[in-house]
PDB file of C-alpha atoms in Angstrom:
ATOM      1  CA  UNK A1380      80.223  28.970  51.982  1.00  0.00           C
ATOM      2  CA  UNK A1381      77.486  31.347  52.407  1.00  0.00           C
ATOM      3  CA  UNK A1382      76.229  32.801  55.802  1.00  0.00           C
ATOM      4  CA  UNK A1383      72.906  34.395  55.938  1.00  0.00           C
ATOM      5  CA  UNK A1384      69.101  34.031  56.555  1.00  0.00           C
ATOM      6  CA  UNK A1385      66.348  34.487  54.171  1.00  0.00           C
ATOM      7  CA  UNK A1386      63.100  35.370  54.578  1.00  0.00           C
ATOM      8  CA  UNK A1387      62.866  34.763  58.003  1.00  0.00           C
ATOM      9  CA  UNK A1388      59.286  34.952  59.828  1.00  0.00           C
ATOM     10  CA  UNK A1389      58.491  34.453  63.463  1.00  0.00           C
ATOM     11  CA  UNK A1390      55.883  35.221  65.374  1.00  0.00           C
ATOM     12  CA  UNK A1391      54.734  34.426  69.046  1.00  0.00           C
ATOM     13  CA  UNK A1392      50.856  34.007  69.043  1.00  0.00           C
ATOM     14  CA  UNK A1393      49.190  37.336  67.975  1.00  0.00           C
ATOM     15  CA  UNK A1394      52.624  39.124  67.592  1.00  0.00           C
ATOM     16  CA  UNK A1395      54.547  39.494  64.664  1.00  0.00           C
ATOM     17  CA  UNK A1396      58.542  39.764  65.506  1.00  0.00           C
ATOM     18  CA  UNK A1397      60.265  39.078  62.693  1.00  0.00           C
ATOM     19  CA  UNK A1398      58.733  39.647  59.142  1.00  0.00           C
ATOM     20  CA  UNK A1399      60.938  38.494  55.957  1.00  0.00           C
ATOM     21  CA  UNK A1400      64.588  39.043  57.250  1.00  0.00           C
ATOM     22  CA  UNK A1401      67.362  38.591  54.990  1.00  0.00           C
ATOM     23  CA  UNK A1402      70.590  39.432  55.610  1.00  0.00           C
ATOM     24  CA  UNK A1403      73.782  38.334  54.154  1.00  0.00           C
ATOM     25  CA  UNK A1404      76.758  38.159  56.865  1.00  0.00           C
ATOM     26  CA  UNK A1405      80.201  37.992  54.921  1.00  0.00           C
ATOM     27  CA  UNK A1406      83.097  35.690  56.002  1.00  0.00           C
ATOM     28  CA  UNK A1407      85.681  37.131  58.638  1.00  0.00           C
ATOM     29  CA  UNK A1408      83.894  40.118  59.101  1.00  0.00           C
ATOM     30  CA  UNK A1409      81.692  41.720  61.526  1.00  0.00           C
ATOM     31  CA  UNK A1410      78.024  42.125  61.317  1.00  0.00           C
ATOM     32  CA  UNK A1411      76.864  44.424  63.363  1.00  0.00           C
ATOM     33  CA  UNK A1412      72.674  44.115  63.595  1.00  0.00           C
ATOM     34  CA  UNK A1413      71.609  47.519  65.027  1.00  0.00           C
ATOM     35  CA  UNK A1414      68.091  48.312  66.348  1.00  0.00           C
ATOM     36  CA  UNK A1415      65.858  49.459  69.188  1.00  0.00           C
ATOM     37  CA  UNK A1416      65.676  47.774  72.661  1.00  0.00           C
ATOM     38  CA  UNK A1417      62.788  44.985  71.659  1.00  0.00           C
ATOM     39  CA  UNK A1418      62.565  44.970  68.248  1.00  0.00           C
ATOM     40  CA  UNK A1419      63.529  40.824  67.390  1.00  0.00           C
ATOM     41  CA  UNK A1420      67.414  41.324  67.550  1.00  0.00           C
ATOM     42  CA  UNK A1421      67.415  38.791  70.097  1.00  0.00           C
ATOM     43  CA  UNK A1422      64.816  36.479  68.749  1.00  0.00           C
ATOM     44  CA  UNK A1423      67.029  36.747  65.441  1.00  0.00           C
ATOM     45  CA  UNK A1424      70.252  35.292  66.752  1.00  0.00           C
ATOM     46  CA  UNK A1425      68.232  32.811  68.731  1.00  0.00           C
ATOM     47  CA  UNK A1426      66.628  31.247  64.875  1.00  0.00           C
ATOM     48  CA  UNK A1427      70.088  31.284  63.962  1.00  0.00           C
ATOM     49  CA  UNK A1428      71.606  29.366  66.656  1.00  0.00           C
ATOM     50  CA  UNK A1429      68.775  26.979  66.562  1.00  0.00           C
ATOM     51  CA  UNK A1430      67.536  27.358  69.997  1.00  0.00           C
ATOM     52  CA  UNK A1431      64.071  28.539  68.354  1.00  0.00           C
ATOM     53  CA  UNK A1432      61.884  27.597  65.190  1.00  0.00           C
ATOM     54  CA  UNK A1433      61.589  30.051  62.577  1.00  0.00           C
ATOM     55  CA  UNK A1434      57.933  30.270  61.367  1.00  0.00           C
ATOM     56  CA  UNK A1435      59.431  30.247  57.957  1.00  0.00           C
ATOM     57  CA  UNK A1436      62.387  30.942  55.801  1.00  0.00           C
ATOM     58  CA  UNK A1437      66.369  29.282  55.408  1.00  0.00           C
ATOM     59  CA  UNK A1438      69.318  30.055  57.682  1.00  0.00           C
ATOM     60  CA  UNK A1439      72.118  28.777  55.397  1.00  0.00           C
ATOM     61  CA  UNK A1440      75.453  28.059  56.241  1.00  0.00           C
ATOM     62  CA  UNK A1441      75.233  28.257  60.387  1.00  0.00           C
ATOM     63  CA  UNK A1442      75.182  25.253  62.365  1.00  0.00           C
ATOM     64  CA  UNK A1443      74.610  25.135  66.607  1.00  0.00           C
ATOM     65  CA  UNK A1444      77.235  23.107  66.749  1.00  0.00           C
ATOM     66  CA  UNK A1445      80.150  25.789  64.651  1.00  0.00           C
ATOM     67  CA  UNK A1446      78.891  29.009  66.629  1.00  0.00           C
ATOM     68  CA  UNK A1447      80.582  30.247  69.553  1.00  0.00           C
ATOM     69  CA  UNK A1448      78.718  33.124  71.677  1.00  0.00           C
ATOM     70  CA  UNK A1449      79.096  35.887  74.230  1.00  0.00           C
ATOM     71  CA  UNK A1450      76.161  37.391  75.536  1.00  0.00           C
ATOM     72  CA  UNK A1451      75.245  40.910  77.647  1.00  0.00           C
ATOM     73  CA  UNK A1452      76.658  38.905  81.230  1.00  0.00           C
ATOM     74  CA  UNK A1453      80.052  37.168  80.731  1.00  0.00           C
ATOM     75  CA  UNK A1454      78.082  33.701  82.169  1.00  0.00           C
ATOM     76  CA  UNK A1455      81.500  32.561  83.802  1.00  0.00           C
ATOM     77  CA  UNK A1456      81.107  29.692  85.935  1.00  0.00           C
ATOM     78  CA  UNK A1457      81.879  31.044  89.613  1.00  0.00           C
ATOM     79  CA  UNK A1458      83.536  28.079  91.591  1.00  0.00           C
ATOM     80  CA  UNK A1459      85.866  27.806  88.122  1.00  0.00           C
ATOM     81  CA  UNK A1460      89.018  29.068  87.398  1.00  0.00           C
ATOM     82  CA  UNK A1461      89.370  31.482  84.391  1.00  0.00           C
ATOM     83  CA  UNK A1462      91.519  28.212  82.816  1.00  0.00           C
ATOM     84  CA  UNK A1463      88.644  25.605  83.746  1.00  0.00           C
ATOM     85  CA  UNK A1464      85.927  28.113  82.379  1.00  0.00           C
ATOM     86  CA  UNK A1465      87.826  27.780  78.776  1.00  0.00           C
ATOM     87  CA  UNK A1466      88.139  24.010  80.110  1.00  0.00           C
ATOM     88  CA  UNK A1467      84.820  23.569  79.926  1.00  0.00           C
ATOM     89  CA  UNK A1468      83.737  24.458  76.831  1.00  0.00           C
ATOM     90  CA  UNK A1469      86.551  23.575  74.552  1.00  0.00           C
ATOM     91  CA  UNK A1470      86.069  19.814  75.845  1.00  0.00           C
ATOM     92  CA  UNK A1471      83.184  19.587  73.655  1.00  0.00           C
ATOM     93  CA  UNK A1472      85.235  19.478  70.629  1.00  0.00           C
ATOM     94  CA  UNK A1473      89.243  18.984  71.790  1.00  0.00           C
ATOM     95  CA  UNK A1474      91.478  16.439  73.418  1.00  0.00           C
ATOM     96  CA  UNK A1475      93.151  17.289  77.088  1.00  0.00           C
ATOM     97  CA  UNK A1476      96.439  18.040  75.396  1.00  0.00           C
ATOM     98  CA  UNK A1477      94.958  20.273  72.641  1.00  0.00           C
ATOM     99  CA  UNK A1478      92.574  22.201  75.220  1.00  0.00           C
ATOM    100  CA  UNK A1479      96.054  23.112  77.345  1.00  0.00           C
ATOM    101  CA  UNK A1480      97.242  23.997  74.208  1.00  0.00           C
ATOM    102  CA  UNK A1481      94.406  26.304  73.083  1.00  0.00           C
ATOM    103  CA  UNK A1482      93.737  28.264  76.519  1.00  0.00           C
ATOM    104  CA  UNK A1483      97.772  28.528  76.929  1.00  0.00           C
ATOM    105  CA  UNK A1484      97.945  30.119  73.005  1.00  0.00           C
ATOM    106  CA  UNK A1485      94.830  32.397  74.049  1.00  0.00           C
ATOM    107  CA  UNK A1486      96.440  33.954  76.694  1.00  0.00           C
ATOM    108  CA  UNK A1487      99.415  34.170  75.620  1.00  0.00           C
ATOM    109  CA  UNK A1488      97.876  36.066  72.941  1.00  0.00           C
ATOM    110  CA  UNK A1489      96.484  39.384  74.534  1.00  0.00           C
ATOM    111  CA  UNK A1490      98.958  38.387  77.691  1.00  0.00           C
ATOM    112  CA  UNK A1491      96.180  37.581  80.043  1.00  0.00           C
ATOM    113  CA  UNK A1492      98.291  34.620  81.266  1.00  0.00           C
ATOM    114  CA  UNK A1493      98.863  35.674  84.723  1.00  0.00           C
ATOM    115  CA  UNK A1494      94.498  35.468  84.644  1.00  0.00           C
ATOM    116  CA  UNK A1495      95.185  31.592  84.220  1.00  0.00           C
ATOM    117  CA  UNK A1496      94.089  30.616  88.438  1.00  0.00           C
ATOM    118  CA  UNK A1497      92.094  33.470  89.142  1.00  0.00           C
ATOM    119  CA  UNK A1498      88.398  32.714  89.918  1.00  0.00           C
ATOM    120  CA  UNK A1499      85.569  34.913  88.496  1.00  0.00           C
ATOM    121  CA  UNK A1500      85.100  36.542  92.186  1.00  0.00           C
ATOM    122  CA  UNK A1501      88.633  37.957  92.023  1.00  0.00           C
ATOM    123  CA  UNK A1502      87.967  39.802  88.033  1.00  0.00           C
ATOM    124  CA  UNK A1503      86.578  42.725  87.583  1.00  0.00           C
ATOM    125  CA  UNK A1504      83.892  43.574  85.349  1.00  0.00           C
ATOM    126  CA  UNK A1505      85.284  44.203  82.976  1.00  0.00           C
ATOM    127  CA  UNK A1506      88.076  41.511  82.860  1.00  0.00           C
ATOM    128  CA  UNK A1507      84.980  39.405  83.736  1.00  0.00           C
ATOM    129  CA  UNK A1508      83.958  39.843  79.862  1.00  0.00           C
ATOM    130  CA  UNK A1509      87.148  40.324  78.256  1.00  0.00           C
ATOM    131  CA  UNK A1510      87.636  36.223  79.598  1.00  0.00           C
ATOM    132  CA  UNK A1511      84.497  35.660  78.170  1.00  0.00           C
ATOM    133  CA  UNK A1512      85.051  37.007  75.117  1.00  0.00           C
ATOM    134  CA  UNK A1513      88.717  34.920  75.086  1.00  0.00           C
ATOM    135  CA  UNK A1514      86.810  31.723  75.614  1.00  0.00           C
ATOM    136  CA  UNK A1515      84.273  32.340  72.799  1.00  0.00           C
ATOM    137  CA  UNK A1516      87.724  33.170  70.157  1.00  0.00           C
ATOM    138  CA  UNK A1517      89.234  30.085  71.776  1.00  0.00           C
ATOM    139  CA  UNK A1518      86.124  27.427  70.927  1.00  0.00           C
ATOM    140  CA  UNK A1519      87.162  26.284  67.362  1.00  0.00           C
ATOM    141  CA  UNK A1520      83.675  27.873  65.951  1.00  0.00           C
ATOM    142  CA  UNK A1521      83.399  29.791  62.272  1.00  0.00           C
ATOM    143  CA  UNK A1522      80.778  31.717  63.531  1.00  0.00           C
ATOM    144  CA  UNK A1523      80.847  34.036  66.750  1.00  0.00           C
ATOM    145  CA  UNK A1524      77.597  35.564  67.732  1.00  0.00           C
ATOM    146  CA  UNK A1525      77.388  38.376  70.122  1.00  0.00           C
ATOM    147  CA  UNK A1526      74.240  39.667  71.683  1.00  0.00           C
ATOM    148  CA  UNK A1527      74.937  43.234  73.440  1.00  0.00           C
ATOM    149  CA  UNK A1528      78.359  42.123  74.506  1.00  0.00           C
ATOM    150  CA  UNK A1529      79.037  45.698  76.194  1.00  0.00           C
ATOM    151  CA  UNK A1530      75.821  46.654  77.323  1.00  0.00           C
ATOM    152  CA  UNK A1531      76.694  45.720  81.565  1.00  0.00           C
ATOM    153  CA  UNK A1532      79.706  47.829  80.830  1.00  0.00           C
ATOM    154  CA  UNK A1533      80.529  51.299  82.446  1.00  0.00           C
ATOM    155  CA  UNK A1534      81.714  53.952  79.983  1.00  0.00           C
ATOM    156  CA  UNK A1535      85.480  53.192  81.064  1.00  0.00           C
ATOM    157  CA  UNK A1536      85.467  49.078  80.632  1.00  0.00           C
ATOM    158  CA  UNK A1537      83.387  49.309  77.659  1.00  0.00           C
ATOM    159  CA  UNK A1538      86.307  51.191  75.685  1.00  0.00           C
ATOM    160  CA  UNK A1539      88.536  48.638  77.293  1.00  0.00           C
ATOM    161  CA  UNK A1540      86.684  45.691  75.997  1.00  0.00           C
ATOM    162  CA  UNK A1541      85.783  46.675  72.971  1.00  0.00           C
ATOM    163  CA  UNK A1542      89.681  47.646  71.678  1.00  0.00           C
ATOM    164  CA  UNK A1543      90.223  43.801  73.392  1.00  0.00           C
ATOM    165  CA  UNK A1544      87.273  42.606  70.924  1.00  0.00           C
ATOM    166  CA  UNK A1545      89.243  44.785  67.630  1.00  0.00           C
ATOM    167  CA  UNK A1546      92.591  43.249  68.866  1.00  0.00           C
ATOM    168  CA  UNK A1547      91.432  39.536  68.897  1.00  0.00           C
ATOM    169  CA  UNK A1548      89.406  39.852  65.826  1.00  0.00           C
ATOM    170  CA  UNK A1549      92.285  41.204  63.996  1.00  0.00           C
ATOM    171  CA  UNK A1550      94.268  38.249  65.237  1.00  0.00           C
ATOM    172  CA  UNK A1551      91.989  35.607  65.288  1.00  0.00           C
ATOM    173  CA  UNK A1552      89.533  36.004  62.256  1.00  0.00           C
ATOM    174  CA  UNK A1553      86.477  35.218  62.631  1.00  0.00           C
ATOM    175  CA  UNK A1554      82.775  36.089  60.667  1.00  0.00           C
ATOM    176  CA  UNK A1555      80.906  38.085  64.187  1.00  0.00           C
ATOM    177  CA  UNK A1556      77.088  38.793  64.234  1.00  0.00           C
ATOM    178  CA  UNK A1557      76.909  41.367  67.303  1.00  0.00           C
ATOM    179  CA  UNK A1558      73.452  42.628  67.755  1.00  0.00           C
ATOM    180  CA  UNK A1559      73.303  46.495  69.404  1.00  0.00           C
ATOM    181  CA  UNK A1560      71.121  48.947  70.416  1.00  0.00           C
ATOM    182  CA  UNK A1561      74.329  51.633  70.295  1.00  0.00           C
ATOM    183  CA  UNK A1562      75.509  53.278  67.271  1.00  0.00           C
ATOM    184  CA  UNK A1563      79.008  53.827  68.166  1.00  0.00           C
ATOM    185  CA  UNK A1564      79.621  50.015  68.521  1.00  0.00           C
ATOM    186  CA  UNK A1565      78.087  49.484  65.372  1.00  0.00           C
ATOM    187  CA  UNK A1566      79.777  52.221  63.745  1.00  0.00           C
ATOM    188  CA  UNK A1567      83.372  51.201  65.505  1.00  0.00           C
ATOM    189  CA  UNK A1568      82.724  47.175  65.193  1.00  0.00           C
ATOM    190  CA  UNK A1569      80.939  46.959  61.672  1.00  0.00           C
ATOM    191  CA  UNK A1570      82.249  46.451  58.282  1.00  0.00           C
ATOM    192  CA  UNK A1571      78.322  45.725  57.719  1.00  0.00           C
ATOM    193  CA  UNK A1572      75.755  47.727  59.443  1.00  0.00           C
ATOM    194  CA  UNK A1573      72.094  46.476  59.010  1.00  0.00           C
ATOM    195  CA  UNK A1574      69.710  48.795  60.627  1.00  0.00           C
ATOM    196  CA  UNK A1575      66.296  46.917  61.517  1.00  0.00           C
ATOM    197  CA  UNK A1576      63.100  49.023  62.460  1.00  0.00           C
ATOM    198  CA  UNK A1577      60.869  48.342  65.712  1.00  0.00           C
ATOM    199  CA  UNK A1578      57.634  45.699  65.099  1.00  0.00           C
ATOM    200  CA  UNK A1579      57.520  44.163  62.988  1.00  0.00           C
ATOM    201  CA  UNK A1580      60.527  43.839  62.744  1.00  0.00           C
ATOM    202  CA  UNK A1581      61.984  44.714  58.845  1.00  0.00           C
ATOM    203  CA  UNK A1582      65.485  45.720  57.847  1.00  0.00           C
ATOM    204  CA  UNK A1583      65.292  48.969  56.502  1.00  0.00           C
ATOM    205  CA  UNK A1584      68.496  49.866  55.395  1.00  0.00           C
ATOM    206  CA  UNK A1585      72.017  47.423  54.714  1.00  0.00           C
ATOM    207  CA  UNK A1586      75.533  50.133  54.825  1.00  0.00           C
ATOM    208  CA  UNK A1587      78.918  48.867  54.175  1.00  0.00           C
ATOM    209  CA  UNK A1588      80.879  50.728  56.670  1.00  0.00           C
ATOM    210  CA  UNK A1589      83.785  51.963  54.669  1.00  0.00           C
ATOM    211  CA  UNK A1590      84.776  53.480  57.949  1.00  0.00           C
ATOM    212  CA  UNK A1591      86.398  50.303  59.066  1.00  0.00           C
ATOM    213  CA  UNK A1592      89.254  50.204  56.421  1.00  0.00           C
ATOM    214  CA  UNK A1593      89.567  53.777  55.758  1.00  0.00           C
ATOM    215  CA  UNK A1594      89.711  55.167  59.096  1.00  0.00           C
ATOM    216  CA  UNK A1595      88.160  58.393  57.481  1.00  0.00           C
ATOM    217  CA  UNK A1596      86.796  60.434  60.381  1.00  0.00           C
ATOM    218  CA  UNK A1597      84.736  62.881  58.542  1.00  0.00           C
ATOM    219  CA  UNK A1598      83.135  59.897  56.668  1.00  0.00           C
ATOM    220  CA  UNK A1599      82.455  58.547  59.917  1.00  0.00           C
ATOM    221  CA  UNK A1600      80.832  61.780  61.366  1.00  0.00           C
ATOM    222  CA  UNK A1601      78.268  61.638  58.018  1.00  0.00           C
ATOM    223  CA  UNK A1602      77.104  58.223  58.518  1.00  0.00           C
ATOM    224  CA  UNK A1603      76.435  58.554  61.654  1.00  0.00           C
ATOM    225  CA  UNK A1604      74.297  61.304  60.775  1.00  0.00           C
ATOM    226  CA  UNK A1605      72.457  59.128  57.890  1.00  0.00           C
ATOM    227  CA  UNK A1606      71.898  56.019  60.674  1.00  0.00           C
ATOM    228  CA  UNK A1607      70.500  58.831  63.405  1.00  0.00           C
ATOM    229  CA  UNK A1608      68.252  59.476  60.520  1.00  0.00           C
ATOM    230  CA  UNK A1609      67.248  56.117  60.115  1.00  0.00           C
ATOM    231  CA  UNK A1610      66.897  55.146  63.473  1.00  0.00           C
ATOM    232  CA  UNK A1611      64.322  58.534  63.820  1.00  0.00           C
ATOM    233  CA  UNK A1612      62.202  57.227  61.305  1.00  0.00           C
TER     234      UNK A1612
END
């Protein structure tokens, strides 16, 4: 099955956002969409989950109901624990003995199980998103969208969370849209880089991060160069 929009148009009264996005988002990878603070990144994921209308185009392949998300704040529930916060979501498509199962596997995987009682108040920040990131793996989705996932992060949490993201991802696969506005996610996150310019809103250049499998440093130093570039433009 395919994942991607196609021509997509949107505008909100006089001012064009979005004008003819396609982008193709291949299966258990990640897609990182990188642009300037503004530009439609936002508006983009929000066409694709279906909580806005397109003015026109196809998003093919992506359903509300098979996406999981995590968005800039980790939108934990405070007065529930970090097991009823995965509780609550994962009763939406699981029976009581499969949702114990699921959280139970989950945190067992990156051995956050001693997390199991605590309450929001007690985590901090950047636990806070690490647990929200969990939950989003743990929904049985095909699609996980991510909208600035590190951006409330201090320099320090940030590297924590996203070697936590690489680590479930490489575990749990699983085809990831994260939007940015920073270069080094992209450039750390992406197999698939798609740089958009400001409004309206166009992608201006698609890069395969070879990066990602390689691990070639020196590659990595040029393309950041070549995005800089871009992004100057």
């Amino acid at each position: 099955m395919e994942y991607a929009v196609k021509n997509i148009y949107k505008s909100f009264g006089p001012l064009k956002v979005l004008d003819d996005i396609s982008i193709t988002f291949p299966k258990n990878k990640t897609t990182c969409i990188l642009g300037p603070s503004g530009c439609g990144k936002t508006t983009l994921l929000n066409i694709m989950a279906g909580i806005i209308e397109k003015d026109a185009g196809e998003v093919l392949g992506i359903h509300k109901q098979d996406i999981s998300f995590v968005f800039q704040e980790d939108r934990l529930i405070e007065w529930k624990s970090v097991r009823d916060n995965m509780a609550f979501i994962l009763k939406k498509k699981l029976k009581k003995k499969e949702i114990e199962e699921t959280i139970d596997r989950f945190l067992r995987l990156v051995n956050l199980q001693e997390y199991k009682h605590y309450y929001p108040r007690n985590l901090s920040g950047g636990m806070r998103q690490r647990i929200s990131i969990l939950r989003a793996f743990a929904y049985p989705s095909s699609i996980l969208i991510m909208d600035e996932p590190f951006k409330s992060l201090d320099i320090n949490n940030k590297r924590i969370v996203m070697e936590f993201f690489k680590e479930l991802i490489e575990l749990e696969r699983r085809t990831c849209i994260l939007v940015t506005h920073n270069l080094e996610e992209a450039l750390d996150l992406g197999h698939k880089i798609v740089i958009l310019s400001d409004k309206p809103t166009r992608v201006k250049k698609v890069i395969e991060n070879i990066y990602m499998e390689s691990g070639d440093e020196g590659y990595k130093v040029q393309l950041r160069k070549e995005i800089e570039a871009e992004l100057m433009e």
